[in-house]
Structure formats: C-alpha cells, structure tokens
Amino acid sequence: MQVQTSDGSEVATGRHGRRRPGRPRTVALVAAVALALTAACSWGTAPDGGGTTAPSASASATPVGAVVQTPPPASVVTGDDVRAALTTSSTLLASAPVVVVAPGGDVAATLTAASAAVAVGAPVLLTADGADVAGELDRLGATHVLTVGGVPADALPDGTVVVAVAPGADADALAAATGATFGAPVPVAAGDEAAAVRALEGPEPAVLLADDAPASDPAATAAATTPTGTADTLPATAPVTADGVVALAYGPVPPAAAATLRALGVAVLDVPGGDPRATSATVQAVASADPTAVIAYGDTFGTAELLAARVATARTGVELPGGGQLVFPAVAGQPGKKYVALYGTPGSGALGVLGEQDVPATIARAEQHAAPYRELTADTVVPAVEIIATIASGGPEADGSYSRKRPVEDLRPLVEAAGAAGQYVVLDLQPGRQDFVTQAQLYADLLALPHVGLALDPEWRLAPDQVHLRQIGSVGIDEVNATAAWLASFTRERGLPQKMFVLHQFSLRMITERERLDTSHDELAPLIHVDGQGSQPAKAGTWATLRAGAPPVHWGWKNFYDEDVPMLDPAQTYQVQPVPDLVTYQ
C-alpha cells in the first residue's frame, strides 16, 4: 500500500523486511526498555507459569510519546479503513512507542480502539489479510501495543509488549489498561461511526460503544493474541500534536484513520466536491487554518500535486466575485454562478454599450443588466464587464499588427472599480497579425488581479496577408492552447483563483481543429461565446451548429441591441438551452 504525495514520492506502508535500528526483538530487551521508562518496577511470573508479565507503569514514569514527521504539502489517502489507517500512520508519524491495534471489520473493536487512541495520543492500526501491520509497528518502533479484540499474533513484531482489552470495554477497563481518564459512554448507531470518532476530544474522550455489536467473548479475545510479553497497563504517554497539518474530507473519513487524526490533534475540514476552492466557507476555513500540509481522504481530491496547488490557492483567502475561487462552481447543494456582462471599451460608444458612459455609470449599468436575471435562477448572478483591450484597426499600426493596444493604465480605473463593486472583468483581445500569447502577456499586470479573466476574439486574428473587414479572421488550435497554457501557468504560480477563458466564435472555421482544445487546465474555466447576430432563428442555428461536437466547455450568449431582430429579454435569454453561463450585451 502506498500513498501519493505532492512531492512526487510515495510513502511506503509495507514492512519490506526492515528492522528499525536498535529495535528490541526479545522480551528481555523489551523489559529493559520498560524498566528504563518506569523508573522502579519488577518483573513477575505469569499466572500460568509461562511467559512474562510486564509491570504496570508507575505514576512517576517519564511519559513517552509519538513523534510527528514532516509530511509532504499534500497527500491523498484512498482505500478502505484498514489501508487508510496504515497510510495515515505512515504519512504523519516518524515513531510511536504505543500503538492501538484492532481487527479490521470489527466495528465495536474499532470504536473502543478510537477512544483509547485519542486518550493516549497513539495511532490506530487494523489487521486484515495483506495489511502489513507488523511492518508499520516495526517502522514506528512500537514497544507497547493495546490490542482490542482478536488481533492475530503474527500481526505483531517479536518482542512487542501487549495490553489487551475487549471490544466494548467500559471506562474503568480502559482506564486500567491505559492509565488515562475517559468521559461518559456514547452509544453509536450503525452508519454513524465515522462522525462519532471525528467528534472525540482529548484528554478525556468519550467511550464509544457500538449500538448493535454482539457481546464480546473475553476468552476468545485473549486467545486470539499470543504475545511474547504482556502487561496490565501501557506506559505513561505524553500528548502530541501534528502542528500545521489539516485533514480534508469529502464524505466520511474511515474511523480508524479519523482516530489517529484526533489523537494527533488534527482538525478535519469538510470540502464539498473535493475542491477546497469551491465555496467561500472552504476557502476561508483553509485560509484560517493556514496549513503547512494537508492529508485528504477520497479519490475525489485527485492527485496530490493537484490538491497541493488547490490548497495553495485556498490559503490566500482571496475570493472571486460571487464567492469562492471557482468561476463556475458545481457542488451539489450549493449555488452555481452565472455572469451578465457589458461589452466594449472605455470611452468609445461605437464599440459597445460598455463605453457609452463613464466608469461609475458603467458599473451601475452592469448591475442593472444583471439584476433581472437573479429572479430567473437559483445560481448567483455576477455582474461583469468585458473590456476590449486590443482593438482591431484598419491600418498596420507602428508594429504592423493591425491591432491598437490600449495602455494598461487606461483600463485600470474600470478594472479596479469593477473589482471593488464585486464584478468580474474579462479582457478581450483582437490581435490582428499578432499572436494571442504575445498580446495576453502585455496585460499581465491586470491579469494578476484575481477577478480578471481573458477572452480571445479569433474574428480579428489575421494571417500575414489579411486585413480586417475583408476577411473573417481565424486561429489555429495550437495558438489557443498555447495561450491557455501560459494563462494557466501564470495563474498557478501566483496562487490566483480560477480564471474565465473565453473563446468568441460564430463560425466553425474561426477556430481550426477546435476538437483539440485543451480543457485540462485546473486553473481555467473555458467558455465558448457564441457571437451570432440577426434574426433569432439564425442565432439559434448558429448556437446549435457550434455546440455540435464541441469540447467540454461552458457556453456564452450575446445580445446585440442594434443587430438582433428582436433582441431577447432576460427571460427569453434563459430559455436558450443549455442556459448560458455568460450573457453579454453589445
């Protein structure tokens, strides 16, 4: 069993025949260690005349404790409770002199083990076929094991001192075995085990009892384990905390793994959808915890590398308009997002409604356009502005590009005012004979703001011998993908929230080989914006044509004030199927 970590390594949970240097392998050596730890004690003969019985730890004993290791920035744990327990231990702990072991599949034993583990600050391991518990105990340097239930003898390394309790043991029995103090018993209904373990709090945890577990057989429990050394109680233990570590869960954390987390003081955050960027609550929870490492439970979290990048973004606490750090969150039970935008460039009414008024009036007008849509959807409707940053020109310009670049400082007032008002911004590129990547990089200062995305307008992407208005421009998919790759890298390196990545299109030939569009960038939310104008039957035909065979993207719709016959009102716009995620007005 191995756990994937964000540094590219794999943490082994198997024994591989290793022995920890100096690891005691005989009862006599274990006794010597126990003597050193307990200050003053004496060994006696077992009641049956065979084996040995380790002494109880004295009240003056020097406490022993687990040692937490530095885990990778992100780890993703998958598998059943047995494997998750092993992986949690191997990921978080360098050593543990005391370990709690129970048989896998025994609910009552697992609950008892969880209560004991939280009380003494020890990990929980579960035995099962193929689970190398002995190897993990050996790696941890465990000298004492609290067994709960029928733990096979071969699951423990030679020389381990065993303290045994039965599943369902009460507070007195657990106190006698551990030297710890426990709270009141808490019955746990079937299916509630994971939640009950997560709720355990030291130093006096509740005693968890399975509601419907069969009564344990103490004789069978004692016979199941044949240790070479036994004791009445564990040595005194010191609490230990895995500082800086936070666990993430989408669904239940396997109970034994959860017990180890609680024993080490690791908080568990619920992450709907398995993406810590998805909601405002998870973003702020991660930002507040500011973890140095996370350990996530369930394959929904993806790879460790992916999770590490998402957590790095969530740690900033910076949110997008509408909340969270995803442009289009899709979490069951949580609202999604839709956007309504004004299109154009500041100071020019000829290029769209955005430029028909000054900055404050533009912000107010964007909100006015968005407001009617809020009555039509349960999603959060975010006002937006799509700003033409580079404008297609009739002449070659000084650099021969046929594209006039608006200075960053000319656009900044509107960009910053939109951000302050909780509105999203998209920078639109009409590059002429220049490539999209080069032009996007000119606006890095604005794209570094969390609420600013990017749009490519292939209609205005010219070949070397073309000029605007004589031909409809087009772009090859490799240039589109290169632009997406640059923007994704730019976003990831700065820990920015996800960015909207818009492709304008009203003809299939505007983006050649569109089927090869790279939609894999976790930092981007790709959207094809259908720009058709004219009669509504013609616009519906363009919509259907562009959607046919399209890659998996979100969709945008444009309403033209002057060219549409007639222009749809908000209710009619949201009758378009699928409902557009971005509606712009020009």
mmCIF file with all atom_site columns, N, CA, C and O in Angstrom, residues 243-248 267 269 276 279-294 310-319 325:
data_model
loop_
_atom_site.group_PDB
_atom_site.id
_atom_site.type_symbol
_atom_site.label_atom_id
_atom_site.label_alt_id
_atom_site.label_comp_id
_atom_site.label_asym_id
_atom_site.label_entity_id
_atom_site.label_seq_id
_atom_site.pdbx_PDB_ins_code
_atom_site.Cartn_x
_atom_site.Cartn_y
_atom_site.Cartn_z
_atom_site.occupancy
_atom_site.B_iso_or_equiv
_atom_site.pdbx_formal_charge
_atom_site.auth_seq_id
_atom_site.auth_comp_id
_atom_site.auth_asym_id
_atom_site.auth_atom_id
_atom_site.pdbx_PDB_model_num
ATOM 1   N N  . ASP A 1 243 ? 1.314   19.721 14.441 1.00 0.00 ? 243 ASP A N  1
ATOM 2   C CA . ASP A 1 243 ? 1.124   21.144 14.152 1.00 0.00 ? 243 ASP A CA 1
ATOM 3   C C  . ASP A 1 243 ? 1.201   21.413 12.656 1.00 0.00 ? 243 ASP A C  1
ATOM 4   O O  . ASP A 1 243 ? 2.067   20.892 11.954 1.00 0.00 ? 243 ASP A O  1
ATOM 5   N N  . GLY A 1 244 ? 0.297   22.259 12.194 1.00 0.00 ? 244 GLY A N  1
ATOM 6   C CA . GLY A 1 244 ? 0.322   22.682 10.801 1.00 0.00 ? 244 GLY A CA 1
ATOM 7   C C  . GLY A 1 244 ? -0.359  21.734 9.837  1.00 0.00 ? 244 GLY A C  1
ATOM 8   O O  . GLY A 1 244 ? -0.465  22.036 8.650  1.00 0.00 ? 244 GLY A O  1
ATOM 9   N N  . VAL A 1 245 ? -0.832  20.574 10.337 1.00 0.00 ? 245 VAL A N  1
ATOM 10  C CA . VAL A 1 245 ? -1.470  19.590 9.459  1.00 0.00 ? 245 VAL A CA 1
ATOM 11  C C  . VAL A 1 245 ? -2.986  19.715 9.581  1.00 0.00 ? 245 VAL A C  1
ATOM 12  O O  . VAL A 1 245 ? -3.525  19.824 10.678 1.00 0.00 ? 245 VAL A O  1
ATOM 13  N N  . VAL A 1 246 ? -3.659  19.709 8.446  1.00 0.00 ? 246 VAL A N  1
ATOM 14  C CA . VAL A 1 246 ? -5.120  19.734 8.401  1.00 0.00 ? 246 VAL A CA 1
ATOM 15  C C  . VAL A 1 246 ? -5.587  18.599 7.504  1.00 0.00 ? 246 VAL A C  1
ATOM 16  O O  . VAL A 1 246 ? -4.980  18.336 6.457  1.00 0.00 ? 246 VAL A O  1
ATOM 17  N N  . ALA A 1 247 ? -6.629  17.904 7.931  1.00 0.00 ? 247 ALA A N  1
ATOM 18  C CA . ALA A 1 247 ? -7.226  16.854 7.106  1.00 0.00 ? 247 ALA A CA 1
ATOM 19  C C  . ALA A 1 247 ? -8.418  17.418 6.343  1.00 0.00 ? 247 ALA A C  1
ATOM 20  O O  . ALA A 1 247 ? -9.146  18.270 6.846  1.00 0.00 ? 247 ALA A O  1
ATOM 21  N N  . LEU A 1 248 ? -8.591  16.947 5.116  1.00 0.00 ? 248 LEU A N  1
ATOM 22  C CA . LEU A 1 248 ? -9.711  17.353 4.273  1.00 0.00 ? 248 LEU A CA 1
ATOM 23  C C  . LEU A 1 248 ? -10.565 16.131 3.967  1.00 0.00 ? 248 LEU A C  1
ATOM 24  O O  . LEU A 1 248 ? -10.030 15.048 3.700  1.00 0.00 ? 248 LEU A O  1
ATOM 25  N N  . ALA A 1 267 ? -7.237  18.768 12.885 1.00 0.00 ? 267 ALA A N  1
ATOM 26  C CA . ALA A 1 267 ? -8.600  19.178 12.553 1.00 0.00 ? 267 ALA A CA 1
ATOM 27  C C  . ALA A 1 267 ? -9.005  18.606 11.204 1.00 0.00 ? 267 ALA A C  1
ATOM 28  O O  . ALA A 1 267 ? -8.170  18.442 10.306 1.00 0.00 ? 267 ALA A O  1
ATOM 29  N N  . LEU A 1 269 ? -11.541 19.220 7.995  1.00 0.00 ? 269 LEU A N  1
ATOM 30  C CA . LEU A 1 269 ? -12.419 20.164 7.314  1.00 0.00 ? 269 LEU A CA 1
ATOM 31  C C  . LEU A 1 269 ? -13.209 19.428 6.234  1.00 0.00 ? 269 LEU A C  1
ATOM 32  O O  . LEU A 1 269 ? -12.640 18.685 5.435  1.00 0.00 ? 269 LEU A O  1
ATOM 33  N N  . PRO A 1 276 ? -11.039 22.425 -2.419 1.00 0.00 ? 276 PRO A N  1
ATOM 34  C CA . PRO A 1 276 ? -11.102 23.450 -1.361 1.00 0.00 ? 276 PRO A CA 1
ATOM 35  C C  . PRO A 1 276 ? -11.365 24.852 -1.881 1.00 0.00 ? 276 PRO A C  1
ATOM 36  O O  . PRO A 1 276 ? -11.655 25.749 -1.092 1.00 0.00 ? 276 PRO A O  1
ATOM 37  N N  . THR A 1 279 ? -16.092 26.690 -2.448 1.00 0.00 ? 279 THR A N  1
ATOM 38  C CA . THR A 1 279 ? -17.048 27.515 -1.720 1.00 0.00 ? 279 THR A CA 1
ATOM 39  C C  . THR A 1 279 ? -16.308 28.540 -0.863 1.00 0.00 ? 279 THR A C  1
ATOM 40  O O  . THR A 1 279 ? -15.145 28.341 -0.484 1.00 0.00 ? 279 THR A O  1
ATOM 41  N N  . SER A 1 280 ? -17.014 29.590 -0.529 1.00 0.00 ? 280 SER A N  1
ATOM 42  C CA . SER A 1 280 ? -16.431 30.601 0.347  1.00 0.00 ? 280 SER A CA 1
ATOM 43  C C  . SER A 1 280 ? -16.066 29.999 1.691  1.00 0.00 ? 280 SER A C  1
ATOM 44  O O  . SER A 1 280 ? -15.017 30.319 2.271  1.00 0.00 ? 280 SER A O  1
ATOM 45  N N  . ALA A 1 281 ? -16.908 29.102 2.193  1.00 0.00 ? 281 ALA A N  1
ATOM 46  C CA . ALA A 1 281 ? -16.657 28.505 3.509  1.00 0.00 ? 281 ALA A CA 1
ATOM 47  C C  . ALA A 1 281 ? -15.354 27.715 3.525  1.00 0.00 ? 281 ALA A C  1
ATOM 48  O O  . ALA A 1 281 ? -14.559 27.825 4.469  1.00 0.00 ? 281 ALA A O  1
ATOM 49  N N  . THR A 1 282 ? -15.120 26.894 2.485  1.00 0.00 ? 282 THR A N  1
ATOM 50  C CA . THR A 1 282 ? -13.901 26.091 2.490  1.00 0.00 ? 282 THR A CA 1
ATOM 51  C C  . THR A 1 282 ? -12.662 26.954 2.249  1.00 0.00 ? 282 THR A C  1
ATOM 52  O O  . THR A 1 282 ? -11.608 26.722 2.847  1.00 0.00 ? 282 THR A O  1
ATOM 53  N N  . VAL A 1 283 ? -12.796 27.961 1.403  1.00 0.00 ? 283 VAL A N  1
ATOM 54  C CA . VAL A 1 283 ? -11.662 28.858 1.169  1.00 0.00 ? 283 VAL A CA 1
ATOM 55  C C  . VAL A 1 283 ? -11.256 29.529 2.473  1.00 0.00 ? 283 VAL A C  1
ATOM 56  O O  . VAL A 1 283 ? -10.074 29.558 2.845  1.00 0.00 ? 283 VAL A O  1
ATOM 57  N N  . GLN A 1 284 ? -12.223 30.061 3.194  1.00 0.00 ? 284 GLN A N  1
ATOM 58  C CA . GLN A 1 284 ? -11.895 30.772 4.422  1.00 0.00 ? 284 GLN A CA 1
ATOM 59  C C  . GLN A 1 284 ? -11.432 29.827 5.523  1.00 0.00 ? 284 GLN A C  1
ATOM 60  O O  . GLN A 1 284 ? -10.595 30.197 6.356  1.00 0.00 ? 284 GLN A O  1
ATOM 61  N N  . ALA A 1 285 ? -11.963 28.610 5.546  1.00 0.00 ? 285 ALA A N  1
ATOM 62  C CA . ALA A 1 285 ? -11.507 27.637 6.540  1.00 0.00 ? 285 ALA A CA 1
ATOM 63  C C  . ALA A 1 285 ? -10.049 27.267 6.312  1.00 0.00 ? 285 ALA A C  1
ATOM 64  O O  . ALA A 1 285 ? -9.250  27.182 7.255  1.00 0.00 ? 285 ALA A O  1
ATOM 65  N N  . VAL A 1 286 ? -9.669  27.041 5.053  1.00 0.00 ? 286 VAL A N  1
ATOM 66  C CA . VAL A 1 286 ? -8.275  26.711 4.752  1.00 0.00 ? 286 VAL A CA 1
ATOM 67  C C  . VAL A 1 286 ? -7.382  27.914 5.021  1.00 0.00 ? 286 VAL A C  1
ATOM 68  O O  . VAL A 1 286 ? -6.290  27.784 5.592  1.00 0.00 ? 286 VAL A O  1
ATOM 69  N N  . ALA A 1 287 ? -7.836  29.093 4.622  1.00 0.00 ? 287 ALA A N  1
ATOM 70  C CA . ALA A 1 287 ? -7.034  30.294 4.851  1.00 0.00 ? 287 ALA A CA 1
ATOM 71  C C  . ALA A 1 287 ? -6.824  30.533 6.341  1.00 0.00 ? 287 ALA A C  1
ATOM 72  O O  . ALA A 1 287 ? -5.728  30.917 6.775  1.00 0.00 ? 287 ALA A O  1
ATOM 73  N N  . SER A 1 288 ? -7.855  30.294 7.132  1.00 0.00 ? 288 SER A N  1
ATOM 74  C CA . SER A 1 288 ? -7.737  30.489 8.574  1.00 0.00 ? 288 SER A CA 1
ATOM 75  C C  . SER A 1 288 ? -6.798  29.464 9.198  1.00 0.00 ? 288 SER A C  1
ATOM 76  O O  . SER A 1 288 ? -5.985  29.798 10.066 1.00 0.00 ? 288 SER A O  1
ATOM 77  N N  . ALA A 1 289 ? -6.895  28.215 8.754  1.00 0.00 ? 289 ALA A N  1
ATOM 78  C CA . ALA A 1 289 ? -6.015  27.168 9.286  1.00 0.00 ? 289 ALA A CA 1
ATOM 79  C C  . ALA A 1 289 ? -4.571  27.352 8.822  1.00 0.00 ? 289 ALA A C  1
ATOM 80  O O  . ALA A 1 289 ? -3.634  26.995 9.531  1.00 0.00 ? 289 ALA A O  1
ATOM 81  N N  . ASP A 1 290 ? -4.401  27.889 7.616  1.00 0.00 ? 290 ASP A N  1
ATOM 82  C CA . ASP A 1 290 ? -3.076  28.146 7.042  1.00 0.00 ? 290 ASP A CA 1
ATOM 83  C C  . ASP A 1 290 ? -2.159  26.929 7.194  1.00 0.00 ? 290 ASP A C  1
ATOM 84  O O  . ASP A 1 290 ? -1.071  27.016 7.776  1.00 0.00 ? 290 ASP A O  1
ATOM 85  N N  . PRO A 1 291 ? -2.569  25.774 6.673  1.00 0.00 ? 291 PRO A N  1
ATOM 86  C CA . PRO A 1 291 ? -1.798  24.555 6.922  1.00 0.00 ? 291 PRO A CA 1
ATOM 87  C C  . PRO A 1 291 ? -0.472  24.525 6.174  1.00 0.00 ? 291 PRO A C  1
ATOM 88  O O  . PRO A 1 291 ? -0.345  25.083 5.078  1.00 0.00 ? 291 PRO A O  1
ATOM 89  N N  . THR A 1 292 ? 0.501   23.872 6.772  1.00 0.00 ? 292 THR A N  1
ATOM 90  C CA . THR A 1 292 ? 1.745   23.584 6.071  1.00 0.00 ? 292 THR A CA 1
ATOM 91  C C  . THR A 1 292 ? 1.634   22.281 5.295  1.00 0.00 ? 292 THR A C  1
ATOM 92  O O  . THR A 1 292 ? 2.429   22.037 4.383  1.00 0.00 ? 292 THR A O  1
ATOM 93  N N  . ALA A 1 293 ? 0.660   21.452 5.672  1.00 0.00 ? 293 ALA A N  1
ATOM 94  C CA . ALA A 1 293 ? 0.434   20.187 4.969  1.00 0.00 ? 293 ALA A CA 1
ATOM 95  C C  . ALA A 1 293 ? -1.018  19.791 5.135  1.00 0.00 ? 293 ALA A C  1
ATOM 96  O O  . ALA A 1 293 ? -1.645  20.087 6.155  1.00 0.00 ? 293 ALA A O  1
ATOM 97  N N  . VAL A 1 294 ? -1.565  19.131 4.118  1.00 0.00 ? 294 VAL A N  1
ATOM 98  C CA . VAL A 1 294 ? -2.920  18.600 4.202  1.00 0.00 ? 294 VAL A CA 1
ATOM 99  C C  . VAL A 1 294 ? -2.885  17.120 3.851  1.00 0.00 ? 294 VAL A C  1
ATOM 100 O O  . VAL A 1 294 ? -2.065  16.665 3.049  1.00 0.00 ? 294 VAL A O  1
ATOM 101 N N  . ARG A 1 310 ? -4.323  23.457 -5.404 1.00 0.00 ? 310 ARG A N  1
ATOM 102 C CA . ARG A 1 310 ? -5.617  23.999 -4.986 1.00 0.00 ? 310 ARG A CA 1
ATOM 103 C C  . ARG A 1 310 ? -5.553  24.554 -3.565 1.00 0.00 ? 310 ARG A C  1
ATOM 104 O O  . ARG A 1 310 ? -6.128  25.610 -3.270 1.00 0.00 ? 310 ARG A O  1
ATOM 105 N N  . VAL A 1 311 ? -4.871  23.834 -2.689 1.00 0.00 ? 311 VAL A N  1
ATOM 106 C CA . VAL A 1 311 ? -4.743  24.300 -1.305 1.00 0.00 ? 311 VAL A CA 1
ATOM 107 C C  . VAL A 1 311 ? -3.927  25.590 -1.256 1.00 0.00 ? 311 VAL A C  1
ATOM 108 O O  . VAL A 1 311 ? -4.244  26.509 -0.489 1.00 0.00 ? 311 VAL A O  1
ATOM 109 N N  . ALA A 1 312 ? -2.869  25.676 -2.060 1.00 0.00 ? 312 ALA A N  1
ATOM 110 C CA . ALA A 1 312 ? -2.062  26.893 -2.086 1.00 0.00 ? 312 ALA A CA 1
ATOM 111 C C  . ALA A 1 312 ? -2.918  28.098 -2.472 1.00 0.00 ? 312 ALA A C  1
ATOM 112 O O  . ALA A 1 312 ? -2.757  29.202 -1.933 1.00 0.00 ? 312 ALA A O  1
ATOM 113 N N  . THR A 1 313 ? -3.843  27.890 -3.398 1.00 0.00 ? 313 THR A N  1
ATOM 114 C CA . THR A 1 313 ? -4.756  28.969 -3.783 1.00 0.00 ? 313 THR A CA 1
ATOM 115 C C  . THR A 1 313 ? -5.733  29.289 -2.651 1.00 0.00 ? 313 THR A C  1
ATOM 116 O O  . THR A 1 313 ? -5.957  30.452 -2.312 1.00 0.00 ? 313 THR A O  1
ATOM 117 N N  . ALA A 1 314 ? -6.314  28.252 -2.065 1.00 0.00 ? 314 ALA A N  1
ATOM 118 C CA . ALA A 1 314 ? -7.277  28.484 -0.987 1.00 0.00 ? 314 ALA A CA 1
ATOM 119 C C  . ALA A 1 314 ? -6.635  29.181 0.202  1.00 0.00 ? 314 ALA A C  1
ATOM 120 O O  . ALA A 1 314 ? -7.279  30.001 0.874  1.00 0.00 ? 314 ALA A O  1
ATOM 121 N N  . ARG A 1 315 ? -5.376  28.904 0.459  1.00 0.00 ? 315 ARG A N  1
ATOM 122 C CA . ARG A 1 315 ? -4.687  29.514 1.607  1.00 0.00 ? 315 ARG A CA 1
ATOM 123 C C  . ARG A 1 315 ? -4.624  31.035 1.497  1.00 0.00 ? 315 ARG A C  1
ATOM 124 O O  . ARG A 1 315 ? -4.519  31.732 2.503  1.00 0.00 ? 315 ARG A O  1
ATOM 125 N N  . THR A 1 316 ? -4.699  31.572 0.284  1.00 0.00 ? 316 THR A N  1
ATOM 126 C CA . THR A 1 316 ? -4.652  33.028 0.133  1.00 0.00 ? 316 THR A CA 1
ATOM 127 C C  . THR A 1 316 ? -5.901  33.687 0.682  1.00 0.00 ? 316 THR A C  1
ATOM 128 O O  . THR A 1 316 ? -5.870  34.865 1.048  1.00 0.00 ? 316 THR A O  1
ATOM 129 N N  . GLY A 1 317 ? -7.018  32.959 0.694  1.00 0.00 ? 317 GLY A N  1
ATOM 130 C CA . GLY A 1 317 ? -8.276  33.522 1.160  1.00 0.00 ? 317 GLY A CA 1
ATOM 131 C C  . GLY A 1 317 ? -8.917  34.511 0.210  1.00 0.00 ? 317 GLY A C  1
ATOM 132 O O  . GLY A 1 317 ? -9.987  35.055 0.505  1.00 0.00 ? 317 GLY A O  1
ATOM 133 N N  . VAL A 1 318 ? -8.302  34.741 -0.944 1.00 0.00 ? 318 VAL A N  1
ATOM 134 C CA . VAL A 1 318 ? -8.834  35.697 -1.915 1.00 0.00 ? 318 VAL A CA 1
ATOM 135 C C  . VAL A 1 318 ? -9.955  35.030 -2.705 1.00 0.00 ? 318 VAL A C  1
ATOM 136 O O  . VAL A 1 318 ? -9.770  33.938 -3.241 1.00 0.00 ? 318 VAL A O  1
ATOM 137 N N  . GLU A 1 319 ? -11.095 35.691 -2.783 1.00 0.00 ? 319 GLU A N  1
ATOM 138 C CA . GLU A 1 319 ? -12.245 35.090 -3.451 1.00 0.00 ? 319 GLU A CA 1
ATOM 139 C C  . GLU A 1 319 ? -12.624 35.857 -4.716 1.00 0.00 ? 319 GLU A C  1
ATOM 140 O O  . GLU A 1 319 ? -12.303 37.041 -4.878 1.00 0.00 ? 319 GLU A O  1
ATOM 141 N N  . GLN A 1 325 ? -13.469 30.407 -5.191 1.00 0.00 ? 325 GLN A N  1
ATOM 142 C CA . GLN A 1 325 ? -12.365 30.646 -6.119 1.00 0.00 ? 325 GLN A CA 1
ATOM 143 C C  . GLN A 1 325 ? -12.539 29.946 -7.452 1.00 0.00 ? 325 GLN A C  1
ATOM 144 O O  . GLN A 1 325 ? -11.625 29.918 -8.268 1.00 0.00 ? 325 GLN A O  1
#
